[in-house]
Amino acid sequence: MEIMKLKNLKSWGMALAIGLFATACEKDTTYNVPGAPEGAKVTACSVAEGGKVAYTTTQILLTYNADMVINSSVSPTLNGNAVGMAYATTESGETNRRQVAVSVSLSPGETYELIVPERALAAVNSAAFAQPFTLRFTASTPEFGTIDQLTNQHATAEASKVYGLFVDNYGKKMFTGSMGDVAWGTDYADFLNAQTGAYPAIVGFDFIHLASSPSDWIDYGDITRIKDAWTKGSIPAISWHWAVPTSSAAVKGTLWEGTQEMPSDWSGWVMMNDEAAMSLFAKAEIGDVVEVYAENVVAGAQGSFKDAGTWGAVKPEYEYFNISGNFTLPIDEDVLATLQTSGLIVSGHDYTVTKVVLRGGGGSTLSFSAEGNAFSCANATVAGTWENDVVNADLSKVAGYLKRLQDAGIPALFRPLHEAAGDYSWGPWFWWGNSGVEATKALWRYMYDKLTNEYGLNNLIWVWTMQSQDAGALASAQTVAAAYPGSDCVDIVGADIYPDATLTDQSDVFYLLNQVVGGKKMVALSECGNLVDPAKAQQKNALWSFFMQWYDMDESGTYCHFNYPGDQWKTVNQSPIVLKRGDYAVN
């Protein structure tokens, strides 16, 4: 077969195809083309033979002594597995055909052999394949810098002590943790203690029912269960499935706005029976709520809702009740009749009223889901929007509850806005991710400033939860870093992982998060299903600071969501590198 001399690069593709076919049929035949470079080979590599490369490396660059053509039917291999290969690009974005980028995915501490086989490339103007290339190298383990101090310079002694405990044990031992339950209790942690004889070091709580508190079934102002767990040696962790009104229609209007102190002698009140208030009450429906914005709430403060016509309680349970922040009056048939006939009085003692609003729908229009939710995260920090009004009211209410913990000398791992991105390509599942990472970061910083600087909460250790998924695969460090709100407002970084398998190390996610923060923040498994194996994680130099298992229990108290946890917990608790309640001192 005669092969004509190639006159330009465009004609090379067809000639190469012919040459490959001929070579495949006549393996012993060598074709030489006048003027073609001889002995095409690698002249430089971005990784030294037998050397070490950062485990975060995603490409290895090979430089050849001629312009090359890639044979897409033959792939390089990394430890026997096929990997991708493409032309490199210059700084100006042009294709550099003398340099080839081989895609790699590495794990720290692993040794690799990269093989670029003979048929993978050929030089332009040559029918001969490039010489094969082999590279042996090792991926380095993660690098850890000096862990940052707490971001809040005014942190309480208790918060500083707990944070210092985490720092002292980071990379050496892992703290166990589990949810208590989402009804402000410790049922699941109690269950694990009964099953294994050991109580978790960290017990999780959640503000998911904020709109319902205070009520006869849940009152976040009652810190008895948290105080008991803390006194016995467990560290509280508080997350927040933040339910908000799903549309602006849920905020029907302002009944009263101003500044009214409620002295300790019950001599203050806000009367709402004028024309403007009564017109709003006329629009109220069963299921709506009246919300009172409360500030300067003193320990032991109480609220009261009274009939503006008789000064009697609108209902016996609302004659007086304990408050620690904003509080609400759910509107049922009897309450609606009173409001539309007589109006309402807000009374009580030891707090200040700044606003009273009517909200539509009550709990039926509240959701933390992104789906079908018109609540815009982008507007959440913009003054004058209905979303910002909701955010400010909820932060005020949460601040009051957290202040009770601070006053009792109790610190907490505080983990709001978790899993914001959902899946970076497929979309968020919580509303705080519905406007993109910049809006979520702005809301995080807004919350941090409000709770830390405006409300003076110094007992919080701020835990930011990254999302590691992108189109179902592990996200890139660049993608995750773009969502990071900043090292000046984050104390610990975490990931929420629900693997199907039990007792895995999840090191790939650990490495990713450690890379994002440059080893300067502790990395935690902030929420998980099946447990992590501490020994495997330590072997990979990826020992999480702590883990916190989520839960699901049926009405009989039988655990039913993940694989039965008893054996998992017993195995983990027996490890000498885990810390349970009683293995350390926090108070």
Coordinates of C-alpha atoms in Angstrom, one line a residue:
M1 CA 0.0 0.0 0.0
E2 CA 1.4 3.4 -0.9
I3 CA 0.9 6.2 1.5
M4 CA 1.3 9.7 0.1
K5 CA 3.2 12.4 1.8
L6 CA 0.8 14.4 4.0
K7 CA 0.6 18.0 2.9
N8 CA -1.2 19.4 5.9
L9 CA -2.7 18.5 9.3
K10 CA -6.2 18.2 8.0
S11 CA -5.3 15.3 5.7
W12 CA -3.5 13.5 8.6
G13 CA -6.7 12.1 10.1
M14 CA -7.6 10.0 7.1
A15 CA -4.0 8.9 6.5
L16 CA -3.6 7.9 10.1
A17 CA -6.8 5.8 9.9
I18 CA -5.4 4.1 6.8
G19 CA -2.0 3.6 8.5
L20 CA -3.7 2.1 11.7
F21 CA -5.7 -0.3 9.5
A22 CA -2.6 -1.4 7.6
T23 CA -0.6 -1.8 10.7
A24 CA -3.4 -3.8 12.3
C25 CA -3.4 -6.1 9.3
E26 CA 0.4 -6.3 8.7
K27 CA 1.9 -6.1 12.1
D28 CA 5.5 -6.6 10.9
T29 CA 5.3 -3.9 8.3
T30 CA 6.9 -0.5 8.9
Y31 CA 5.8 2.5 6.9
N32 CA 8.2 5.5 6.5
V33 CA 7.1 8.8 5.1
P34 CA 9.7 11.2 3.7
G35 CA 10.1 14.2 6.0
A36 CA 8.3 12.7 8.9
P37 CA 9.9 13.0 12.4
E38 CA 11.6 9.8 13.6
G39 CA 11.3 8.3 17.1
A40 CA 8.4 10.3 18.4
K41 CA 8.6 10.1 22.2
V42 CA 8.0 11.8 25.5
T43 CA 10.6 14.4 26.3
A44 CA 9.1 15.8 29.5
C45 CA 6.6 14.8 32.1
S46 CA 4.9 16.9 34.8
V47 CA 5.5 14.1 37.3
A48 CA 9.0 12.7 38.0
E49 CA 9.6 9.0 37.7
G50 CA 9.2 7.4 41.1
G51 CA 8.3 10.7 42.6
K52 CA 5.3 12.0 44.6
V53 CA 2.4 14.1 43.3
A54 CA -0.3 15.9 45.2
Y55 CA -3.3 13.6 45.7
T56 CA -5.5 16.4 44.3
T57 CA -3.8 16.2 40.9
T58 CA -6.3 15.6 38.1
Q59 CA -4.0 15.7 35.1
I60 CA -0.5 14.5 34.2
L61 CA 1.1 16.4 31.3
L62 CA 3.3 14.6 28.7
T63 CA 5.4 16.7 26.3
Y64 CA 6.4 15.0 23.0
N65 CA 9.1 15.9 20.5
A66 CA 6.5 16.4 17.7
D67 CA 2.9 17.4 17.1
M68 CA 0.9 14.3 17.9
V69 CA -2.4 12.7 16.8
I70 CA -4.4 10.8 19.5
N71 CA -5.8 7.4 18.6
S72 CA -9.1 7.5 20.4
S73 CA -9.5 3.7 20.1
V74 CA -6.5 3.0 22.5
S75 CA -6.5 4.5 26.0
P76 CA -3.7 4.9 28.6
T77 CA -4.2 2.9 31.8
L78 CA -3.7 3.8 35.4
N79 CA -3.1 0.7 37.5
G80 CA -4.8 -1.3 34.8
N81 CA -7.8 1.0 34.4
A82 CA -8.4 3.0 31.3
V83 CA -8.2 6.8 31.7
G84 CA -8.9 9.7 29.3
M85 CA -6.4 11.6 27.3
A86 CA -6.7 15.0 25.4
Y87 CA -4.5 17.7 23.9
A88 CA -3.3 20.3 26.3
T89 CA -4.1 24.0 25.7
T90 CA -1.8 27.0 25.8
E91 CA -2.4 30.0 28.0
S92 CA -4.2 31.7 25.2
G93 CA -6.6 28.7 24.9
E94 CA -5.1 27.3 21.7
T95 CA -4.6 23.5 21.3
N96 CA -1.0 22.4 22.0
R97 CA -0.5 19.2 20.0
R98 CA 2.9 18.6 21.4
Q99 CA 1.5 18.2 24.9
V100 CA -1.0 15.6 26.0
A101 CA -3.0 15.7 29.3
V102 CA -3.8 12.4 30.8
S103 CA -6.8 12.5 33.3
V104 CA -6.2 10.8 36.7
S105 CA -8.1 10.4 40.0
L106 CA -5.8 9.7 42.9
S107 CA -6.1 8.6 46.5
P108 CA -3.5 9.7 49.1
G109 CA -0.7 7.2 49.9
E110 CA -1.5 5.0 46.9
T111 CA 1.3 4.0 44.4
Y112 CA 0.4 4.2 40.7
E113 CA 1.7 3.0 37.3
L114 CA 0.6 5.0 34.3
I115 CA 1.1 3.3 30.9
V116 CA 0.6 5.1 27.6
P117 CA 0.7 2.1 25.1
E118 CA 2.4 2.1 21.7
R119 CA -0.7 2.5 19.7
A120 CA -2.1 5.5 21.7
L121 CA -0.4 8.2 19.7
A122 CA 1.5 8.9 16.5
A123 CA 3.4 11.9 15.2
V124 CA 2.0 14.1 12.5
N125 CA 3.6 13.3 9.1
S126 CA 4.4 9.8 10.3
A127 CA 2.8 6.4 10.1
A128 CA 4.8 5.1 13.0
F129 CA 3.4 5.1 16.5
A130 CA 5.0 7.0 19.3
Q131 CA 7.2 5.1 21.7
P132 CA 5.2 3.7 24.7
F133 CA 5.6 5.5 28.0
T134 CA 5.5 4.2 31.6
L135 CA 5.4 6.3 34.8
R136 CA 5.5 5.1 38.4
F137 CA 4.6 7.6 41.1
T138 CA 3.0 7.9 44.5
A139 CA 0.1 10.2 45.5
S140 CA 0.9 12.3 48.6
T141 CA -1.3 12.2 51.7
P142 CA -3.4 15.3 52.7
E143 CA -1.5 18.2 54.2
F144 CA -2.8 19.8 57.4
G145 CA -2.0 23.3 58.5
T146 CA -2.4 24.9 61.9
I147 CA -6.1 24.8 62.7
D148 CA -7.7 28.2 62.8
Q149 CA -8.9 29.6 66.2
L150 CA -12.6 30.1 66.8
T151 CA -13.9 32.9 64.5
N152 CA -15.8 34.6 67.4
Q153 CA -13.1 36.3 69.5
H154 CA -15.7 36.7 72.3
A155 CA -16.5 33.0 72.5
T156 CA -17.7 31.8 75.9
A157 CA -15.3 29.8 78.0
E158 CA -17.4 26.7 77.4
A159 CA -17.4 27.1 73.6
S160 CA -13.6 27.7 73.7
K161 CA -13.1 24.6 75.8
V162 CA -15.2 22.3 73.5
Y163 CA -13.5 23.7 70.4
G164 CA -10.1 23.2 72.0
L165 CA -11.1 19.6 72.8
F166 CA -11.8 19.0 69.1
V167 CA -8.6 20.6 68.0
D168 CA -6.5 18.6 70.5
N169 CA -7.9 15.3 69.2
Y170 CA -8.1 16.1 65.5
G171 CA -6.4 13.5 63.4
K172 CA -5.9 11.3 66.5
K173 CA -9.4 10.4 67.8
M174 CA -12.9 10.8 66.5
F175 CA -16.0 11.9 68.5
T176 CA -19.1 9.8 68.2
G177 CA -22.5 11.5 67.7
S178 CA -26.1 10.9 66.8
M179 CA -29.4 12.9 66.6
G180 CA -31.6 12.9 69.7
D181 CA -34.7 13.5 67.7
V182 CA -36.3 16.5 65.9
A183 CA -38.8 17.1 68.6
W184 CA -36.2 18.6 70.9
G185 CA -35.5 15.3 72.7
T186 CA -32.9 12.6 73.0
D187 CA -34.9 9.5 72.2
Y188 CA -32.5 8.1 69.6
A189 CA -29.4 8.8 71.6
D190 CA -31.1 7.1 74.6
F191 CA -31.9 4.1 72.4
L192 CA -28.3 3.8 71.3
N193 CA -27.2 3.9 74.9
A194 CA -29.6 1.1 75.8
Q195 CA -28.4 -1.0 72.8
T196 CA -24.6 -0.5 73.3
G197 CA -24.0 0.6 76.9
A198 CA -22.4 3.8 75.6
Y199 CA -23.8 7.3 75.1
P200 CA -22.7 9.3 72.0
A201 CA -20.3 12.2 72.6
I202 CA -22.5 14.5 70.5
V203 CA -26.3 14.7 70.6
G204 CA -28.1 16.4 67.8
F205 CA -31.2 18.7 68.0
D206 CA -33.1 20.6 65.4
F207 CA -35.2 23.8 65.0
I208 CA -37.4 22.2 62.4
H209 CA -40.6 23.0 64.4
L210 CA -39.8 26.6 65.1
A211 CA -43.2 27.9 63.9
S212 CA -44.9 25.6 66.4
S213 CA -43.0 26.8 69.5
P214 CA -43.9 27.5 72.1
S215 CA -46.8 25.1 72.4
D216 CA -48.0 22.3 74.6
W217 CA -46.0 19.7 72.6
I218 CA -42.8 21.6 71.8
D219 CA -41.1 24.6 73.4
Y220 CA -37.6 25.4 72.3
G221 CA -37.4 27.6 75.3
D222 CA -37.4 24.5 77.5
I223 CA -33.7 23.5 77.5
T224 CA -34.1 20.7 80.1
R225 CA -33.1 17.9 77.7
I226 CA -30.1 19.7 76.3
K227 CA -29.0 20.8 79.8
D228 CA -29.3 17.2 81.0
A229 CA -27.2 15.9 78.1
W230 CA -24.6 18.6 78.6
T231 CA -24.4 18.1 82.4
K232 CA -23.8 14.4 81.8
G233 CA -21.0 15.0 79.3
S234 CA -22.5 15.2 75.8
I235 CA -21.9 18.1 73.4
P236 CA -25.1 19.6 71.8
A237 CA -25.3 20.0 68.1
I238 CA -28.1 22.0 66.6
S239 CA -29.2 21.9 63.0
W240 CA -32.1 23.8 61.4
H241 CA -34.5 22.5 58.8
W242 CA -35.7 26.1 58.3
A243 CA -39.4 26.1 57.3
V244 CA -40.6 29.4 55.8
P245 CA -43.8 30.6 54.1
T246 CA -43.9 29.3 50.6
S247 CA -45.4 32.5 49.1
S248 CA -45.7 36.2 49.9
A249 CA -49.5 35.6 50.2
A250 CA -48.7 33.9 53.5
V251 CA -47.8 37.3 55.0
K252 CA -51.1 39.0 55.0
G253 CA -50.1 42.3 56.7
T254 CA -48.8 44.2 59.7
L255 CA -51.2 44.6 62.6
W256 CA -49.0 46.9 64.7
E257 CA -45.4 48.3 64.5
G258 CA -43.4 50.4 67.0
T259 CA -41.7 49.9 70.3
Q260 CA -43.6 48.9 73.4
E261 CA -41.9 47.8 76.5
M262 CA -43.6 45.1 78.6
P263 CA -42.5 45.8 82.2
S264 CA -42.3 43.2 84.9
D265 CA -45.5 44.5 86.5
W266 CA -47.6 43.7 83.5
S267 CA -48.3 47.4 82.9
G268 CA -47.5 47.3 79.1
W269 CA -49.7 46.2 76.3
V270 CA -50.4 46.6 72.5
M271 CA -54.1 47.2 71.5
M272 CA -55.2 46.1 68.1
N273 CA -58.8 47.0 67.5
D274 CA -58.5 50.1 65.3
E275 CA -59.9 50.2 61.7
A276 CA -56.7 49.0 60.1
A277 CA -56.3 46.0 62.4
M278 CA -59.9 45.0 62.2
S279 CA -59.8 45.1 58.4
L280 CA -56.9 42.6 58.5
F281 CA -58.7 40.4 61.1
A282 CA -61.7 40.4 58.7
K283 CA -59.3 38.7 56.1
A284 CA -58.0 36.1 58.6
E285 CA -58.8 32.5 58.2
I286 CA -58.7 29.4 60.3
G287 CA -55.1 28.1 60.2
D288 CA -53.5 31.6 60.1
V289 CA -51.3 32.8 62.9
V290 CA -50.6 36.1 64.6
E291 CA -46.9 36.5 65.2
V292 CA -45.4 38.9 67.8
Y293 CA -41.8 40.1 67.3
A294 CA -40.2 40.2 70.7
E295 CA -36.8 41.8 71.7
N296 CA -34.9 42.3 74.9
V297 CA -36.5 39.1 76.3
V298 CA -35.5 38.5 79.9
A299 CA -35.3 35.0 81.5
G300 CA -38.7 34.2 82.8
A301 CA -40.5 36.5 80.4
Q302 CA -44.1 35.7 79.5
G303 CA -46.5 36.6 76.8
S304 CA -50.3 36.9 76.8
F305 CA -53.1 37.2 74.2
K306 CA -56.3 38.9 75.4
D307 CA -59.7 39.7 74.0
A308 CA -59.7 43.5 73.3
G309 CA -63.4 43.6 74.2
T310 CA -63.2 41.9 77.6
W311 CA -59.5 41.9 78.5
G312 CA -60.0 38.2 79.2
A313 CA -57.7 35.5 77.6
V314 CA -58.6 34.6 74.0
K315 CA -58.3 31.0 75.2
P316 CA -57.2 29.7 78.6
E317 CA -53.8 28.4 77.3
Y318 CA -52.9 31.9 76.0
E319 CA -53.7 33.8 79.3
Y320 CA -49.9 33.7 80.0
F321 CA -47.1 31.5 78.7
N322 CA -43.3 31.5 78.8
I323 CA -41.5 33.1 75.9
S324 CA -37.8 33.4 74.9
G325 CA -38.2 35.2 71.5
N326 CA -41.0 35.8 68.9
F327 CA -44.2 34.0 69.7
T328 CA -47.4 33.1 67.9
L329 CA -51.2 32.7 68.3
P330 CA -52.6 30.0 66.0
I331 CA -56.1 31.0 64.8
D332 CA -58.8 28.4 65.2
E333 CA -62.6 28.8 65.0
D334 CA -63.0 30.3 68.5
V335 CA -60.0 32.6 68.2
L336 CA -61.1 33.8 64.8
A337 CA -64.5 34.8 66.1
T338 CA -62.9 36.8 69.0
L339 CA -60.5 38.6 66.6
Q340 CA -63.2 39.6 64.1
T341 CA -65.6 40.7 66.8
S342 CA -63.4 42.5 69.3
G343 CA -59.8 42.6 68.2
L344 CA -56.7 41.6 70.1
I345 CA -54.4 42.7 72.9
V346 CA -50.8 41.5 73.3
S347 CA -49.6 41.7 76.9
G348 CA -47.1 40.0 79.2
H349 CA -43.9 41.0 81.0
D350 CA -40.1 41.4 80.7
Y351 CA -39.8 41.9 76.9
T352 CA -40.3 44.5 74.2
V353 CA -42.8 44.3 71.3
T354 CA -41.6 45.8 68.0
K355 CA -44.1 44.3 65.5
V356 CA -47.2 42.2 65.3
V357 CA -48.1 40.5 61.9
L358 CA -50.8 38.3 60.5
R359 CA -49.5 35.3 58.6
G360 CA -51.7 33.1 56.4
G361 CA -51.9 29.4 56.4
G362 CA -50.0 28.6 59.6
G363 CA -48.0 25.4 59.3
S364 CA -49.7 24.3 56.1
T365 CA -47.9 26.9 54.1
L366 CA -44.5 26.4 55.7
S367 CA -41.8 24.4 54.0
F368 CA -38.0 23.9 54.0
S369 CA -38.1 22.3 50.5
A370 CA -37.0 24.1 47.4
E371 CA -39.6 22.5 45.3
G372 CA -42.8 24.6 44.9
N373 CA -41.4 27.3 47.2
A374 CA -41.5 30.9 46.1
F375 CA -39.4 32.0 49.1
S376 CA -36.2 33.5 47.4
C377 CA -32.9 33.0 49.1
A378 CA -31.6 35.9 47.0
N379 CA -34.2 38.2 48.7
A380 CA -33.6 36.8 52.2
T381 CA -31.0 39.4 53.0
V382 CA -32.6 42.3 51.1
A383 CA -34.3 44.8 53.4
G384 CA -37.9 45.6 52.5
T385 CA -38.7 42.2 51.0
W386 CA -41.2 39.8 52.6
E387 CA -38.5 37.2 52.7
N388 CA -36.2 39.4 54.7
D389 CA -39.0 40.1 57.2
V390 CA -39.5 36.4 57.7
V391 CA -35.7 35.8 58.1
N392 CA -35.3 38.6 60.6
A393 CA -38.3 37.3 62.6
D394 CA -37.1 33.7 62.7
L395 CA -33.5 34.8 63.6
S396 CA -34.9 36.8 66.5
K397 CA -36.9 33.8 67.7
V398 CA -34.0 31.4 67.4
A399 CA -31.6 33.9 69.0
G400 CA -33.9 34.0 72.1
Y401 CA -33.8 30.2 72.4
L402 CA -30.0 30.0 71.9
K403 CA -29.5 32.8 74.4
R404 CA -31.1 30.5 77.0
L405 CA -28.4 28.0 76.4
Q406 CA -25.7 30.7 76.6
D407 CA -27.1 31.9 79.9
A408 CA -27.0 28.3 81.2
G409 CA -23.3 28.0 80.2
I410 CA -24.1 25.6 77.4
P411 CA -22.2 25.8 74.0
A412 CA -23.5 24.2 70.8
L413 CA -22.2 23.1 67.4
F414 CA -24.6 25.2 65.2
R415 CA -25.2 23.9 61.7
P416 CA -27.6 25.9 59.7
L417 CA -28.2 26.0 55.9
H418 CA -26.9 22.4 55.4
E419 CA -26.7 20.7 52.1
A420 CA -27.5 24.0 50.3
A421 CA -26.4 23.0 46.8
G422 CA -28.3 19.6 46.8
D423 CA -26.5 18.4 43.6
Y424 CA -24.6 21.2 41.9
S425 CA -25.9 20.1 38.4
W426 CA -29.3 18.6 39.3
G427 CA -30.4 21.3 41.7
P428 CA -31.1 22.0 45.4
W429 CA -33.6 20.3 47.7
F430 CA -33.8 23.1 50.3
W431 CA -34.9 26.7 49.7
W432 CA -31.7 28.2 51.0
G433 CA -30.0 26.8 47.8
N434 CA -32.6 28.0 45.3
S435 CA -30.8 31.1 44.2
G436 CA -27.3 29.8 43.7
V437 CA -24.2 29.7 45.9
E438 CA -23.6 33.5 46.1
A439 CA -27.1 34.0 47.6
T440 CA -26.5 31.1 50.1
K441 CA -23.2 32.5 51.1
A442 CA -24.7 36.0 51.6
L443 CA -27.4 34.5 53.9
W444 CA -24.8 32.5 55.9
R445 CA -22.8 35.7 56.5
Y446 CA -26.0 37.6 57.3
M447 CA -27.0 35.0 59.9
Y448 CA -23.5 34.9 61.4
D449 CA -23.4 38.7 61.8
K450 CA -26.9 38.9 63.2
L451 CA -26.6 36.1 65.8
T452 CA -23.0 36.9 66.7
N453 CA -22.8 40.7 66.6
E454 CA -26.4 41.9 67.0
Y455 CA -27.7 39.2 69.4
G456 CA -24.4 38.6 71.2
L457 CA -24.4 34.8 70.9
N458 CA -20.9 33.7 71.8
N459 CA -21.7 30.1 72.7
L460 CA -21.9 28.8 69.1
I461 CA -19.3 26.8 67.1
W462 CA -20.3 27.4 63.5
V463 CA -20.3 24.2 61.3
W464 CA -20.7 24.7 57.5
T465 CA -21.9 21.7 55.6
M466 CA -20.6 21.3 52.1
Q467 CA -22.4 19.4 49.4
S468 CA -20.2 16.9 47.6
Q469 CA -22.4 15.8 44.6
D470 CA -22.2 17.1 41.1
A471 CA -24.3 15.2 38.5
G472 CA -24.2 12.3 41.0
A473 CA -20.4 12.2 41.1
L474 CA -17.9 13.8 43.4
A475 CA -17.8 17.6 42.9
S476 CA -14.5 19.3 42.1
A477 CA -12.6 21.3 44.7
Q478 CA -13.2 24.4 42.6
T479 CA -17.0 23.9 42.7
V480 CA -17.1 23.4 46.4
A481 CA -14.7 26.3 47.1
A482 CA -17.0 28.6 45.2
A483 CA -19.8 27.8 47.7
Y484 CA -17.7 28.2 50.8
P485 CA -18.8 31.3 52.8
G486 CA -15.4 32.1 54.2
S487 CA -12.9 31.1 56.9
D488 CA -13.8 34.2 59.0
C489 CA -17.4 32.9 59.6
V490 CA -16.9 29.1 59.7
D491 CA -15.3 27.1 62.5
I492 CA -15.7 23.5 61.3
V493 CA -16.5 22.2 57.8
G494 CA -18.6 19.1 57.4
A495 CA -20.2 16.8 54.9
D496 CA -23.4 14.9 55.0
I497 CA -23.0 11.4 53.5
Y498 CA -25.4 8.4 53.3
P499 CA -23.4 5.5 51.9
D500 CA -25.2 2.2 51.2
A501 CA -22.3 0.2 52.6
T502 CA -21.5 0.0 56.3
L503 CA -18.3 1.1 58.1
T504 CA -16.5 2.7 55.1
D505 CA -13.9 5.5 55.4
Q506 CA -15.5 8.0 52.9
S507 CA -11.9 9.4 52.4
D508 CA -12.6 10.8 49.0
V509 CA -15.0 13.4 50.4
F510 CA -12.7 14.1 53.4
Y511 CA -9.8 14.8 51.0
L512 CA -12.0 17.1 48.9
L513 CA -13.2 19.1 51.9
N514 CA -9.7 19.3 53.4
Q515 CA -8.4 20.6 50.1
V516 CA -11.0 23.3 50.0
V517 CA -10.0 24.7 53.4
G518 CA -6.3 24.1 52.9
G519 CA -6.1 21.9 56.0
K520 CA -6.8 24.9 58.3
K521 CA -10.3 23.8 59.4
M522 CA -11.3 20.6 61.1
V523 CA -13.3 18.3 58.8
A524 CA -16.4 16.5 60.3
L525 CA -19.0 14.0 59.1
S526 CA -21.8 16.3 60.1
E527 CA -24.6 13.9 59.2
C528 CA -24.5 10.3 58.0
G529 CA -26.5 7.2 57.7
N530 CA -24.3 4.1 58.1
L531 CA -21.3 4.7 60.3
V532 CA -17.7 5.4 59.3
D533 CA -14.9 3.0 60.2
P534 CA -12.4 4.9 62.3
A535 CA -9.5 2.5 61.7
K536 CA -10.0 2.7 57.9
A537 CA -10.3 6.5 58.0
Q538 CA -7.2 6.8 60.1
Q539 CA -5.2 4.5 57.7
K540 CA -6.1 6.9 54.9
N541 CA -5.1 9.9 57.0
A542 CA -8.8 11.0 56.8
L543 CA -10.0 10.6 60.4
W544 CA -13.1 12.8 60.7
S545 CA -13.3 15.1 63.8
F546 CA -16.7 13.7 64.6
F547 CA -19.7 12.0 63.0
M548 CA -23.4 12.5 63.7
Q549 CA -25.8 9.8 62.6
W550 CA -29.3 10.8 61.6
Y551 CA -32.2 8.6 62.7
D552 CA -35.7 7.3 62.0
M553 CA -37.7 5.5 64.6
D554 CA -41.2 4.1 64.3
E555 CA -43.9 4.6 67.0
S556 CA -42.9 1.5 68.9
G557 CA -39.3 2.9 69.3
T558 CA -37.8 0.4 66.9
Y559 CA -35.0 1.7 64.7
C560 CA -36.0 1.2 61.1
H561 CA -34.3 3.6 58.6
F562 CA -30.8 2.4 58.0
N563 CA -29.1 -1.0 58.6
Y564 CA -29.7 -2.0 62.2
P565 CA -27.2 0.1 64.1
G566 CA -26.5 -2.0 67.2
D567 CA -23.6 -4.0 65.7
Q568 CA -22.2 -1.0 63.9
W569 CA -22.2 1.1 67.0
K570 CA -20.7 -1.7 69.1
T571 CA -17.9 -2.1 66.6
V572 CA -17.2 1.6 66.4
N573 CA -17.4 2.1 70.2
Q574 CA -14.8 -0.6 70.8
S575 CA -12.2 1.3 68.7
P576 CA -9.5 2.9 70.8
I577 CA -9.5 6.0 68.6
V578 CA -13.1 7.0 69.2
L579 CA -14.5 9.2 72.0
K580 CA -17.8 8.6 73.7
R581 CA -19.5 10.4 76.5
G582 CA -17.3 10.0 79.6
D583 CA -14.0 9.7 77.6
Y584 CA -13.3 13.4 78.0
A585 CA -14.4 16.3 80.3
V586 CA -16.4 19.3 79.1
N587 CA -17.8 20.6 82.4

